[in-house]
Amino acid sequence: FDDPQGLHEKTEYLLREWVNMYHSPQAGRDSFKAFNAFVQQMHTQGILKTDDLITRFFRLCTEMCVDLCYRALGEAGQSTTMIRAKCFYTLDAFVRLIALLVKHSGDTNTVTKINLLNKVLGIMAGVLLQDHEVRYTEFQQLPYHRIFIMLFIELNAPEPILEAINFQVLTAFCHVFHILRPAKAPGFAFAWLELISHRVFIGRLLALTPLQKGWGFYAQLLVDLFKFLGPFLRNADMTKPMQLQYKGTLRVLLVLLHDFPEFLCEYHYAFCDVIPPNCIQMRNLILSAFPRTMRLPDPFTVNLVVEHLPDINKAPRILTNIVALIQPASFKKDLDSYLKTRSPITFLSELKSNLQANPQGSRYDIVLINALVLYVGTQAIPQLQNKGVSMSTIAPSPHMDIFQNLAVNLDTEGRYLFLTAIANQLRYPNSHTHYFSCALLYLFRQANDQTIQEQITKVLLERLIVNRPHPWGLLITFIELIKNPTFKFWDHEFVRCAPEIEKLFENVARSCY
Amino acid sequence: TGIDLTTLGLNLNSPENLYSMFQSPFAETACRPQDIDYHVPAEYLTN
Amino acid sequence: PLGPVPLAKEQLYQVAMLEACLQHLPHPSDSERLRYFLPRNPCPTPSYYPTASFPHVDAVEIYQRCGTETLFFIFYYMEGTKAQYLAAKALKKQSWRFHTKYMMWFQRHEEPKQITEEFEQGTYIYFDYEKWGQKKKEGFTFEYRYLE
């Protein structure tokens, strides 16, 4: 509904008052003196009377700040430094007001504080999305970026009041950043990536918040980013802005790989689910992560016996609930039944069509294929504990029946997605890496069709020829494939299908042993 | 073959964590020490 | 073997928006507090200038080896940074004390003539920011409400 008569003028007056008070030397430490005086003015002006008025006040203030920025940005001949100084003069003051209101509202009642913060962030998001829609390519991210980051920094200052509500503050910001994810506000995508990769943001969510309670939030934001990039990476037609965004994403992932490898380890499955299958290097980067406590044996060690590695029987943590991803329930029921009793016998013949029930563009349900592969593998591993996982123990079994069926019956595209799902499990030494490495090599050896062997080789090779890093499990699998005579790798025609391919194999082989 | 990730301006061999000096996903270099806000007593902020 | 997937209308819209905002990329300084005296755009310096920060830049020992003026220079021009904080620590180690009321630094030069709970009177040295040097003052009253 329309704002009450006079509220706009009143708000404008108050905002100007506050900006002046904020910048005056008498503002006091953290502007507290100014704040006390200003709250009185808000009272006398009746702004704090109802929740609705407070909401309107913040929305109007936000809009006024934004308009001021658009005017400044529109001024010709101004240096960007001057423009920013002019914008930040008001924006920073407004942020300080919000921070002080959040800190001091409701006295010791943290719920009041967080409710106010959520309200304000919600208003910001609303104003931004409307502006984004209305102005279209004229949209400017500067005011919003500045408000969000300065408010985040203000509310994460090391103060007792703030420490008490820090996790809720982080939750509120992650929530609003999810709402403003690049797919929803592409005009804000660069600022968004700046926000979620700011050192204070990463520090709070991934390092300082106890019990890794912030990890799930951060993973969600990365999934948002990958989903946005997905369609563009999928076609590898990178326009300049997309290249910039992609490179920025690689930088952030490199920071995560270096500082929080366990985070990438635990959420790799969810990330691979939304990273396009042909986005090799970025996915390699994630799959290369390994726990910092782990010492990785050199994959090129001669006579490396993987089965004897201490970690090889430990299951990695996978935080995604893959069972929930296996739909429909009837399919899951049949799958479990087949794994247990190899019935219904129609299961295998219907498998392919079950995997194609995806209406979203691609003919295969990639999420289902990924979930199926990992689920079957994780069902198989416990049953092999006594005998130990190896090429000779993983079959015969209903699990490998399923894998062999997929290798034989899927078409090239489907088989590529299936083999990709397996290769995504070739990571650091753990029971999944070991099982799927054996499974892949078993499929290669058992294949009576060279097309399958060639495609297995391609899936591995495409991951090896890109720049580093390369996952440990990928390296040991490929080394085993080309070294172990039982695979007769070098006898295959496709190794010599073209001089440059032959040369490529020889180069890779030479680097392997 | 993708990008040589060692050319993205991050010191991947650093024994320190990278995120505390991370400047921007679009910047080629890390933050300089003086770029980073540090919480000092308010009295110090005399400018 | 997957083949390209044609971009949907939504993605074409996203590309258009992304193209537009390429014209006003965020600047790293947008994510930091404003400091008028510290330009964020590194000014070009001769190639032989050291660019990487030297080791132990975060240790107060480095600052303790700096001269007094240098420490005050860092304190005055690099406010809000770790360098300022460490310079202040080094100054305190040289028995300088920061007095909030006068926004100045004092160094007691000799035993005070008069000591009470509230203040002490004696000869002090204070740092004159205008002349970038130290000044001695007789009979100066030093109030205890200083920032330790």
XYZ file of C-alpha atoms in Angstrom:
708
model
C 0.000 0.000 0.000
C 1.097 3.612 -0.413
C 3.297 5.071 2.270
C 1.476 7.275 4.749
C 1.366 10.949 3.882
C 4.587 12.735 4.749
C 6.566 9.634 5.577
C 8.831 10.073 2.593
C 9.771 13.633 3.593
C 10.192 12.624 7.197
C 12.441 9.739 6.270
C 14.505 11.887 3.985
C 14.972 14.426 6.753
C 15.917 11.759 9.285
C 18.375 10.057 6.967
C 20.104 13.322 6.245
C 20.174 14.094 9.971
C 21.756 10.756 10.719
C 24.414 11.019 8.030
C 25.457 14.417 9.416
C 25.475 13.136 12.986
C 27.446 10.061 11.974
C 30.168 12.143 10.384
C 30.371 14.787 13.072
C 33.297 14.583 15.547
C 30.752 14.507 18.378
C 29.415 11.155 17.185
C 31.371 9.413 19.925
C 32.917 6.009 19.984
C 31.292 3.749 17.379
C 28.851 6.644 16.824
C 27.102 5.702 20.014
C 26.399 9.265 21.190
C 24.985 10.155 17.817
C 22.899 6.993 17.857
C 21.352 7.761 21.239
C 20.374 11.214 20.079
C 19.049 9.919 16.778
C 16.884 7.244 18.319
C 15.178 10.011 20.261
C 14.452 11.770 16.988
C 13.060 8.580 15.545
C 10.780 8.309 18.535
C 9.568 11.885 18.266
C 8.948 11.433 14.570
C 6.880 8.324 15.357
C 8.993 6.009 13.216
C 9.351 3.362 15.893
C 5.652 3.269 16.656
C 4.730 0.230 14.565
C 6.503 -2.591 12.813
C 5.036 -1.466 9.535
C 6.459 2.039 9.895
C 9.899 0.672 10.688
C 9.700 -1.496 7.577
C 8.702 1.427 5.414
C 11.396 3.593 6.948
C 14.128 1.108 6.036
C 12.765 0.571 2.554
C 12.589 4.302 1.886
C 16.063 4.834 3.294
C 17.417 2.057 1.109
C 15.770 3.494 -1.956
C 17.080 6.978 -1.176
C 20.614 5.664 -0.719
C 20.354 3.742 -3.957
C 18.975 6.737 -5.848
C 21.794 8.911 -4.502
C 24.268 6.368 -5.867
C 22.638 6.234 -9.255
C 22.812 10.017 -9.420
C 26.491 10.002 -8.407
C 27.266 7.221 -10.852
C 25.542 9.202 -13.553
C 27.659 12.311 -13.032
C 30.020 12.736 -15.966
C 33.709 13.443 -15.456
C 33.896 12.183 -11.902
C 36.689 9.752 -10.986
C 35.535 6.423 -9.646
C 37.307 7.230 -6.392
C 35.309 10.415 -5.982
C 32.080 8.693 -6.907
C 32.723 5.967 -4.403
C 33.658 8.428 -1.696
C 30.427 10.265 -2.289
C 28.315 7.105 -2.270
C 30.026 5.504 0.691
C 29.654 8.714 2.706
C 25.939 8.006 2.961
C 25.947 4.241 2.575
C 28.392 3.631 5.399
C 26.401 5.910 7.685
C 23.204 4.054 6.853
C 24.920 0.725 7.509
C 26.180 1.963 10.860
C 22.613 2.922 11.811
C 21.313 -0.515 10.919
C 24.148 -2.202 12.820
C 23.525 -0.076 15.910
C 19.778 -0.730 15.787
C 20.369 -4.451 15.477
C 22.915 -4.437 18.282
C 20.841 -2.384 20.673
C 17.297 -3.397 19.851
C 15.490 -5.613 22.333
C 18.196 -5.165 24.973
C 19.402 -8.709 25.727
C 16.703 -10.400 23.647
C 18.626 -11.886 20.718
C 15.453 -12.890 18.896
C 14.461 -9.244 18.522
C 17.868 -8.416 17.106
C 17.814 -11.208 14.566
C 14.233 -10.485 13.552
C 15.194 -6.906 12.823
C 18.251 -8.017 10.859
C 16.201 -10.458 8.793
C 13.650 -7.765 8.142
C 16.271 -5.297 6.954
C 18.070 -7.865 4.798
C 14.755 -8.884 3.320
C 13.987 -5.295 2.472
C 17.435 -4.886 0.857
C 16.850 -7.992 -1.238
C 13.421 -6.754 -2.269
C 14.703 -3.353 -3.330
C 17.616 -4.916 -5.213
C 15.486 -7.430 -7.115
C 12.971 -4.807 -8.089
C 15.716 -2.431 -9.195
C 17.380 -5.281 -11.109
C 14.157 -6.003 -12.935
C 13.180 -2.431 -13.661
C 16.551 -0.981 -14.685
C 17.629 -4.184 -16.491
C 21.069 -3.555 -18.082
C 21.249 -0.156 -16.391
C 21.259 -1.881 -12.988
C 24.259 -0.992 -10.781
C 25.498 -3.319 -8.064
C 27.619 -0.803 -6.135
C 25.168 0.415 -3.459
C 23.944 -3.061 -2.628
C 27.389 -4.583 -2.566
C 28.591 -1.865 -0.216
C 25.628 -2.146 2.116
C 25.858 -5.916 2.376
C 29.596 -6.140 2.918
C 29.864 -3.257 5.359
C 26.879 -4.499 7.327
C 28.417 -7.951 7.435
C 31.751 -6.555 8.640
C 30.047 -4.346 11.224
C 28.004 -7.255 12.599
C 31.043 -9.524 12.749
C 33.210 -7.151 14.780
C 34.702 -8.844 17.848
C 32.138 -7.615 20.391
C 30.402 -9.699 23.090
C 26.891 -8.647 22.001
C 27.627 -9.727 18.457
C 29.430 -12.913 19.354
C 26.259 -14.060 21.135
C 24.225 -13.820 17.945
C 26.937 -14.559 15.377
C 25.585 -17.842 14.093
C 22.135 -16.348 13.529
C 23.749 -13.371 11.788
C 25.643 -15.743 9.465
C 22.442 -17.687 8.836
C 20.584 -14.506 7.936
C 23.249 -13.385 5.480
C 23.562 -16.815 3.866
C 19.827 -16.821 3.471
C 19.713 -13.456 1.735
C 22.705 -14.314 -0.454
C 20.887 -17.460 -1.486
C 17.878 -15.366 -2.429
C 20.131 -13.045 -4.435
C 22.009 -15.897 -6.087
C 23.375 -15.174 -9.562
C 20.642 -17.128 -11.313
C 18.094 -14.784 -9.730
C 20.084 -11.538 -10.028
C 22.720 -11.948 -12.742
C 23.416 -8.257 -12.685
C 24.639 -8.705 -9.129
C 26.698 -11.832 -9.890
C 30.136 -10.227 -9.665
C 29.345 -8.440 -6.419
C 27.782 -11.658 -5.123
C 30.983 -13.594 -5.756
C 32.948 -10.806 -4.045
C 30.632 -11.096 -1.038
C 30.790 -14.849 -0.596
C 34.554 -14.906 -1.065
C 35.333 -12.030 1.286
C 37.894 -13.135 3.833
C 35.692 -12.178 6.802
C 32.790 -14.163 5.312
C 34.910 -17.232 4.582
C 36.701 -16.883 7.895
C 33.478 -16.781 9.911
C 31.652 -19.536 8.046
C 34.411 -22.028 7.410
C 37.031 -21.391 10.090
C 35.622 -19.675 13.161
C 32.110 -21.084 13.541
C 32.459 -24.162 15.796
C 31.529 -27.713 14.791
C 31.639 -26.715 11.098
C 28.054 -25.478 11.463
C 28.652 -22.935 8.712
C 29.843 -25.468 6.143
C 26.402 -26.467 4.950
C 25.474 -22.858 4.315
C 28.627 -22.193 2.353
C 28.158 -25.364 0.334
C 24.662 -24.202 -0.604
C 26.048 -20.915 -1.898
C 28.666 -22.726 -3.973
C 25.938 -24.945 -5.406
C 24.059 -21.769 -6.330
C 27.174 -20.518 -8.111
C 27.752 -23.777 -9.985
C 24.106 -23.928 -11.045
C 24.424 -20.432 -12.475
C 27.642 -21.203 -14.337
C 26.465 -24.677 -15.424
C 24.658 -23.944 -18.692
C 27.505 -21.694 -19.871
C 30.301 -24.030 -18.870
C 28.335 -26.874 -20.417
C 28.682 -25.363 -23.859
C 32.145 -23.977 -23.192
C 31.186 -20.831 -25.044
C 32.668 -18.410 -22.598
C 31.876 -14.766 -23.136
C 34.281 -12.373 -21.436
C 32.137 -11.777 -18.365
C 31.582 -15.495 -17.999
C 35.294 -16.133 -18.262
C 35.861 -13.578 -15.538
C 33.235 -15.177 -13.335
C 34.681 -18.631 -14.038
C 38.218 -17.540 -13.239
C 36.963 -15.892 -10.090
C 35.289 -19.133 -9.123
C 38.524 -21.044 -9.697
C 40.339 -18.635 -7.405
C 37.792 -19.162 -4.667
C 38.027 -22.935 -5.109
C 41.813 -22.749 -4.931
C 41.554 -20.900 -1.623
C 39.169 -23.590 -0.379
C 41.418 -26.372 -1.654
C 44.378 -24.832 0.162
C 42.696 -23.770 3.402
C 39.648 -26.056 3.772
C 40.294 -29.272 1.829
C 38.068 -31.227 4.196
C 35.183 -28.985 3.216
C 35.660 -29.822 -0.459
C 36.047 -33.503 0.434
C 32.773 -33.639 2.313
C 30.683 -31.712 -0.194
C 32.328 -32.952 -3.420
C 29.324 -35.093 -4.275
C 26.830 -32.212 -4.139
C 29.194 -30.047 -6.178
C 29.759 -32.723 -8.861
C 26.020 -33.085 -9.144
C 25.680 -29.522 -10.424
C 29.000 -29.054 -12.231
C 28.534 -29.992 -15.881
C 30.141 -33.382 -16.674
C 32.381 -31.813 -19.301
C 33.743 -29.158 -16.925
C 36.875 -31.171 -16.278
C 39.392 -28.877 -14.615
C 37.112 -27.277 -12.073
C 35.811 -30.682 -11.056
C 39.341 -32.075 -10.855
C 40.180 -29.247 -8.481
C 37.413 -30.336 -6.115
C 38.163 -34.036 -6.442
C 41.846 -33.403 -5.714
C 41.123 -32.299 -2.154
C 42.273 -34.630 0.572
C 42.299 -34.316 4.391
C 45.283 -32.377 5.710
C 46.070 -35.134 8.200
C 46.591 -37.539 5.357
C 49.959 -38.197 3.758
C 49.344 -39.106 0.117
C 51.695 -41.800 -1.236
C 53.273 -40.794 -4.502
C 51.017 -42.355 -7.159
C 54.055 -42.903 -9.327
C 55.766 -45.068 -6.767
C 56.875 -48.300 -8.453
C 55.059 -51.348 -7.054
C 52.636 -49.260 -5.004
C 50.244 -51.759 -3.421
C 47.060 -49.748 -2.890
C 45.430 -52.512 -0.832
C 48.042 -52.070 1.886
C 47.479 -48.344 2.421
C 46.154 -47.615 5.939
C 43.272 -45.376 4.774
C 42.127 -47.534 1.890
C 39.403 -49.243 3.875
C 38.020 -46.103 5.490
C 34.801 -44.740 4.086
C 34.889 -40.995 3.313
C 32.187 -38.734 4.736
C 29.524 -37.953 2.143
C 27.048 -35.381 3.479
C 24.569 -35.682 0.660
C 21.647 -37.989 1.293
C 21.997 -39.989 -1.922
C 19.221 -42.399 -0.998
C 16.760 -39.520 -1.206
C 17.994 -38.783 -4.699
C 17.052 -42.227 -6.007
C 13.550 -41.691 -7.317
C 10.909 -42.850 -7.785
C 10.520 -44.946 -4.654
C 9.417 -47.931 -6.704
C 12.709 -47.832 -8.590
C 14.616 -47.702 -5.303
C 12.612 -50.642 -4.027
C 13.403 -52.702 -7.082
C 17.065 -51.700 -6.849
C 17.343 -52.869 -3.267
C 15.536 -56.049 -4.121
C 17.841 -56.726 -7.055
C 20.941 -56.089 -4.978
C 19.684 -58.529 -2.412
C 18.227 -61.315 -4.516
C 18.931 -60.382 -8.191
C 15.203 -60.054 -8.688
C 13.049 -58.811 -10.343
C 14.931 -60.086 -13.366
C 13.350 -57.306 -15.410
C 15.259 -54.767 -13.347
C 18.325 -54.764 -15.556
C 16.388 -54.570 -18.799
C 14.367 -51.611 -17.495
C 17.370 -49.864 -16.010
C 18.192 -47.718 -19.022
C 14.686 -46.367 -19.416
C 14.542 -45.568 -15.703
C 17.596 -43.394 -16.118
C 16.101 -41.476 -19.019
C 13.052 -40.241 -17.200
C 14.475 -36.703 -16.911
C 12.405 -33.961 -18.535
C 14.987 -31.201 -18.069
C 16.664 -30.918 -21.385
C 19.298 -33.629 -21.191
C 17.996 -37.061 -21.954
C 19.502 -38.620 -18.883
C 18.808 -37.850 -15.273
C 22.391 -37.082 -14.259
C 21.524 -36.727 -10.589
C 19.923 -40.169 -10.627
C 22.861 -41.751 -12.434
C 25.298 -40.258 -9.934
C 23.197 -41.366 -6.991
C 22.705 -44.854 -8.397
C 26.407 -45.379 -8.988
C 27.454 -44.235 -5.538
C 24.618 -46.052 -3.816
C 25.408 -49.381 -5.527
C 29.072 -48.950 -4.690
C 28.451 -48.139 -1.043
C 26.192 -51.199 -0.821
C 28.890 -53.412 -2.310
C 31.852 -52.304 -0.193
C 30.661 -53.626 3.205
C 30.034 -57.027 1.634
C 33.619 -57.171 0.492
C 35.130 -56.164 3.828
C 36.133 -59.704 4.789
C 37.598 -60.692 1.453
C 38.967 -57.215 0.790
C 38.154 -55.167 -2.282
C 40.120 -56.183 -5.377
C 39.674 -56.963 -9.049
C 39.051 -60.611 -8.214
C 36.526 -60.082 -5.382
C 34.214 -57.380 -6.722
C 32.556 -59.802 -9.114
C 30.457 -61.728 -9.586
C 27.945 -59.671 -7.671
C 24.601 -58.011 -8.378
C 26.388 -54.698 -7.999
C 28.765 -55.369 -10.825
C 25.902 -56.850 -12.833
C 24.278 -53.442 -12.715
C 27.475 -51.672 -13.691
C 28.174 -54.084 -16.532
C 24.622 -53.737 -17.760
C 24.988 -49.957 -17.861
C 28.358 -50.187 -19.616
C 26.928 -52.446 -22.288
C 23.389 -51.148 -22.795
C 23.709 -47.372 -22.502
C 24.435 -45.348 -25.632
C 27.555 -43.223 -25.888
C 26.070 -40.265 -24.031
C 24.581 -42.402 -21.278
C 27.767 -44.422 -20.898
C 29.788 -41.235 -20.676
C 27.615 -40.012 -17.788
C 27.828 -43.425 -16.123
C 31.629 -43.596 -16.405
C 31.879 -39.978 -15.270
C 29.910 -40.848 -12.148
C 32.413 -43.603 -11.378
C 35.432 -41.444 -12.156
C 34.060 -38.784 -9.782
C 34.755 -41.198 -6.949
C 38.459 -41.558 -7.783
C 39.825 -39.250 -5.113
C 42.188 -39.611 -2.151
C 42.903 -43.021 -0.568
C 39.598 -44.281 0.834
C 37.293 -47.258 0.375
C 35.214 -45.530 -2.334
C 38.261 -44.635 -4.389
C 39.544 -48.179 -4.129
C 36.243 -49.855 -4.975
C 35.444 -47.644 -7.942
C 38.976 -47.865 -9.241
C 38.630 -51.642 -9.244
C 35.159 -51.414 -10.748
C 36.345 -49.239 -13.628
C 39.307 -51.476 -14.373
C 37.091 -54.553 -14.122
C 34.684 -53.047 -16.651
C 37.624 -52.352 -18.945
C 38.962 -55.914 -18.703
C 35.612 -57.628 -19.014
C 34.374 -55.520 -21.871
C 34.006 -57.561 -25.022
C 33.430 -54.427 -27.035
C 36.430 -52.166 -27.693
C 34.113 -49.137 -27.824
C 33.574 -49.483 -24.095
C 37.289 -49.774 -23.431
C 37.959 -46.771 -25.570
C 35.378 -44.720 -23.775
C 36.707 -45.704 -20.363
C 40.136 -44.596 -21.537
C 38.733 -41.308 -22.849
C 36.991 -40.504 -19.586
C 40.224 -41.029 -17.698
C 42.409 -39.299 -20.237
C 40.313 -36.170 -20.538
C 40.829 -35.682 -16.827
C 44.565 -36.210 -17.074
C 45.437 -33.961 -19.958
C 44.029 -30.822 -18.364
C 46.259 -28.704 -16.174
C 46.793 -29.808 -12.617
C 45.651 -30.668 -10.071
C 44.740 -34.295 -10.717
C 43.007 -36.449 -8.110
C 45.198 -39.163 -6.612
C 42.669 -41.921 -7.383
C 42.542 -40.906 -11.030
C 46.322 -41.186 -11.359
C 46.671 -44.587 -9.720
C 43.798 -45.969 -11.781
C 45.248 -44.834 -15.069
C 48.760 -45.955 -14.136
C 47.396 -49.383 -13.271
C 45.526 -49.514 -16.576
C 48.585 -48.822 -18.709
C 51.076 -50.764 -16.600
C 49.224 -53.937 -15.741
C 49.709 -56.358 -18.667
C 46.450 -58.121 -17.902
C 44.634 -55.178 -19.497
C 46.665 -55.452 -22.722
C 46.160 -51.698 -22.919
C 48.761 -51.102 -25.598
C 47.329 -53.782 -27.838
C 44.160 -51.869 -28.381
C 43.630 -50.249 -31.714
C 42.368 -46.956 -30.309
C 45.738 -46.338 -28.717
C 47.152 -46.015 -32.228
C 44.164 -44.466 -33.984
C 46.170 -41.319 -34.814
C 49.841 -40.306 -34.494
C 49.086 -37.489 -32.074
C 46.939 -39.775 -29.929
C 49.688 -42.352 -29.808
C 52.161 -39.677 -28.912
C 49.824 -38.413 -26.201
C 49.589 -41.848 -24.647
C 53.297 -42.263 -24.736
C 53.802 -38.888 -23.083
C 51.353 -39.732 -20.333
C 52.881 -43.180 -19.943
C 56.332 -41.696 -19.718
C 55.233 -39.311 -17.005
C 53.599 -42.227 -15.188
C 56.475 -44.638 -15.120
C 43.896 -28.155 -21.272
C 42.264 -25.532 -19.062
C 44.048 -22.829 -17.120
C 47.394 -23.076 -15.405
C 46.045 -22.515 -11.904
C 49.414 -21.400 -10.618
C 49.006 -18.226 -12.675
C 45.900 -16.989 -10.882
C 47.871 -14.975 -8.364
C 47.495 -17.300 -5.366
C 50.511 -18.550 -3.481
C 49.475 -22.190 -3.364
C 52.625 -23.175 -1.510
C 51.984 -20.769 1.329
C 52.162 -22.359 4.794
C 49.671 -19.701 5.925
C 46.021 -19.815 5.024
C 45.101 -17.942 1.880
C 41.633 -16.724 2.756
C 42.828 -14.157 5.286
C 44.781 -12.338 2.583
C 42.389 -13.056 -0.271
C 41.690 -9.761 -1.990
C 39.049 -10.543 -4.552
C 38.045 -13.258 -7.003
C 38.774 -10.721 -9.730
C 42.126 -9.501 -8.434
C 45.440 -10.890 -9.603
C 47.184 -10.394 -6.271
C 46.530 -10.970 -2.616
C 45.875 -8.154 -0.149
C 48.826 -6.175 1.102
C 49.074 -6.132 4.890
C 47.969 -2.519 4.968
C 44.857 -3.302 2.971
C 43.412 -5.411 5.690
C 41.188 -3.920 8.354
C 42.433 -4.602 11.843
C 40.378 -4.012 14.958
C 42.262 -1.297 16.873
C 41.005 0.688 19.880
C 38.667 3.392 18.614
C 40.919 6.070 20.083
C 43.548 5.171 17.547
C 41.294 6.302 14.694
C 42.322 9.937 14.828
C 42.118 10.860 11.145
C 29.706 -37.063 -26.459
C 27.174 -34.840 -24.694
C 26.952 -32.192 -27.366
C 25.943 -28.581 -26.644
C 22.667 -27.711 -24.987
C 21.130 -24.563 -26.468
C 20.896 -21.729 -23.954
C 17.389 -21.117 -22.706
C 15.791 -17.686 -22.747
C 16.686 -17.274 -19.099
C 20.373 -17.787 -19.822
C 20.347 -15.281 -22.652
C 18.893 -12.771 -20.222
C 21.618 -13.625 -17.712
C 24.345 -13.119 -20.306
C 22.935 -9.719 -21.218
C 22.896 -8.683 -17.563
C 26.401 -10.023 -17.001
C 27.689 -8.157 -20.044
C 26.192 -4.943 -18.687
C 27.619 -5.250 -15.223
C 31.044 -5.909 -16.687
C 31.151 -2.134 -17.096
C 31.062 -1.565 -13.366
C 32.905 -4.400 -11.734
C 33.313 -4.188 -7.978
C 36.661 -2.793 -6.884
C 38.444 -4.663 -4.050
C 38.315 -1.483 -1.961
C 34.523 -1.620 -2.088
C 34.730 -4.419 0.421
C 36.850 -2.573 2.933
C 36.390 0.342 5.294
C 37.182 3.676 3.717
C 40.658 4.989 4.346
C 41.197 8.203 2.459
C 44.930 8.256 3.073
C 45.680 4.765 1.811
C 45.137 4.545 -1.965
C 43.979 1.053 -2.889
C 45.344 1.305 -6.369
C 48.996 0.462 -5.874
C 51.002 3.261 -7.464
C 53.572 2.045 -9.955
C 56.993 1.796 -8.341
C 60.370 0.943 -9.905
C 60.802 -2.763 -10.498
C 63.545 -3.070 -7.941
C 61.209 -1.986 -5.142
C 60.227 -4.958 -3.005
C 56.581 -5.762 -3.683
C 55.965 -8.909 -1.647
C 55.587 -8.201 2.038
C 58.700 -9.359 3.883
C 58.507 -12.209 6.396
C 57.483 -11.596 10.002
C 55.765 -8.382 8.946
C 53.254 -9.288 11.609
C 55.755 -9.433 14.446
C 56.187 -6.555 16.890
C 59.970 -7.212 16.943
C 60.281 -5.685 13.501
C 58.618 -2.546 14.737
C 60.780 -2.344 17.833
C 63.754 -1.849 15.582
C 62.141 1.172 13.955
C 62.899 4.720 15.027
C 60.401 6.678 17.099
C 59.406 8.943 14.223
C 58.895 5.946 11.998
C 56.632 4.370 14.546
C 54.619 7.548 14.903
C 54.459 7.839 11.138
C 53.023 4.342 10.854
C 50.660 5.007 13.764
C 49.381 8.195 12.240
C 49.113 7.174 8.590
C 48.094 3.559 8.793
C 45.230 3.695 11.238
C 42.963 0.726 11.414
C 45.626 -1.706 10.276
C 47.701 -4.268 12.031
C 50.725 -2.133 11.344
C 49.247 0.655 13.453
C 48.471 -1.765 16.235
C 51.978 -3.188 16.228
C 53.546 0.266 16.039
C 51.528 1.229 19.124
C 52.794 -1.871 20.888
C 56.367 -1.002 20.021
C 55.902 2.572 21.271
C 54.556 1.269 24.556
C 57.604 -0.935 24.854
C 59.632 2.279 24.632
C 57.532 3.540 27.578
C 55.391 5.800 25.443
C 51.800 6.050 26.623
C 48.801 7.080 24.620
C 46.530 9.609 26.329
C 43.020 9.621 24.985
C 42.086 12.978 26.364
C 44.767 14.798 24.482
C 44.997 12.305 21.593
C 48.723 12.451 22.203
C 51.535 10.167 23.228
C 53.563 10.842 26.358
C 56.850 9.551 27.582
C 57.697 10.184 31.223
C 61.070 11.885 31.277
C 61.801 11.833 35.004
C 60.125 10.918 38.290
C 57.007 13.058 38.722
C 57.153 15.804 41.333
C 53.624 15.179 42.541
C 51.714 11.890 42.427
C 48.040 11.448 43.327
C 45.302 9.009 42.342
C 44.138 11.399 39.631
C 47.280 12.750 38.150
C 50.986 13.244 38.401
C 53.038 16.317 37.575
C 56.539 16.249 36.186
C 58.579 16.538 33.022
C 57.372 14.688 29.990
C 58.124 14.264 26.355
C 55.244 14.271 23.960
C 55.206 13.741 20.249
C 54.337 16.739 18.150
C 52.527 15.506 15.094
C 52.841 18.845 13.414
C 56.598 19.029 13.643
C 57.139 15.268 13.608
C 59.395 15.436 16.543
C 59.494 15.082 20.262
C 58.979 17.998 22.620
C 59.886 18.235 26.285
C 57.481 19.972 28.686
C 58.052 20.955 32.296
C 55.357 20.722 34.981
C 53.051 18.930 32.698
C 50.004 17.333 34.283
C 49.505 13.755 33.249
C 46.057 12.353 34.027
C 45.650 8.697 34.742
C 42.829 8.156 32.427
C 45.099 7.104 29.648
C 44.768 4.152 27.361
C 47.091 1.428 28.460
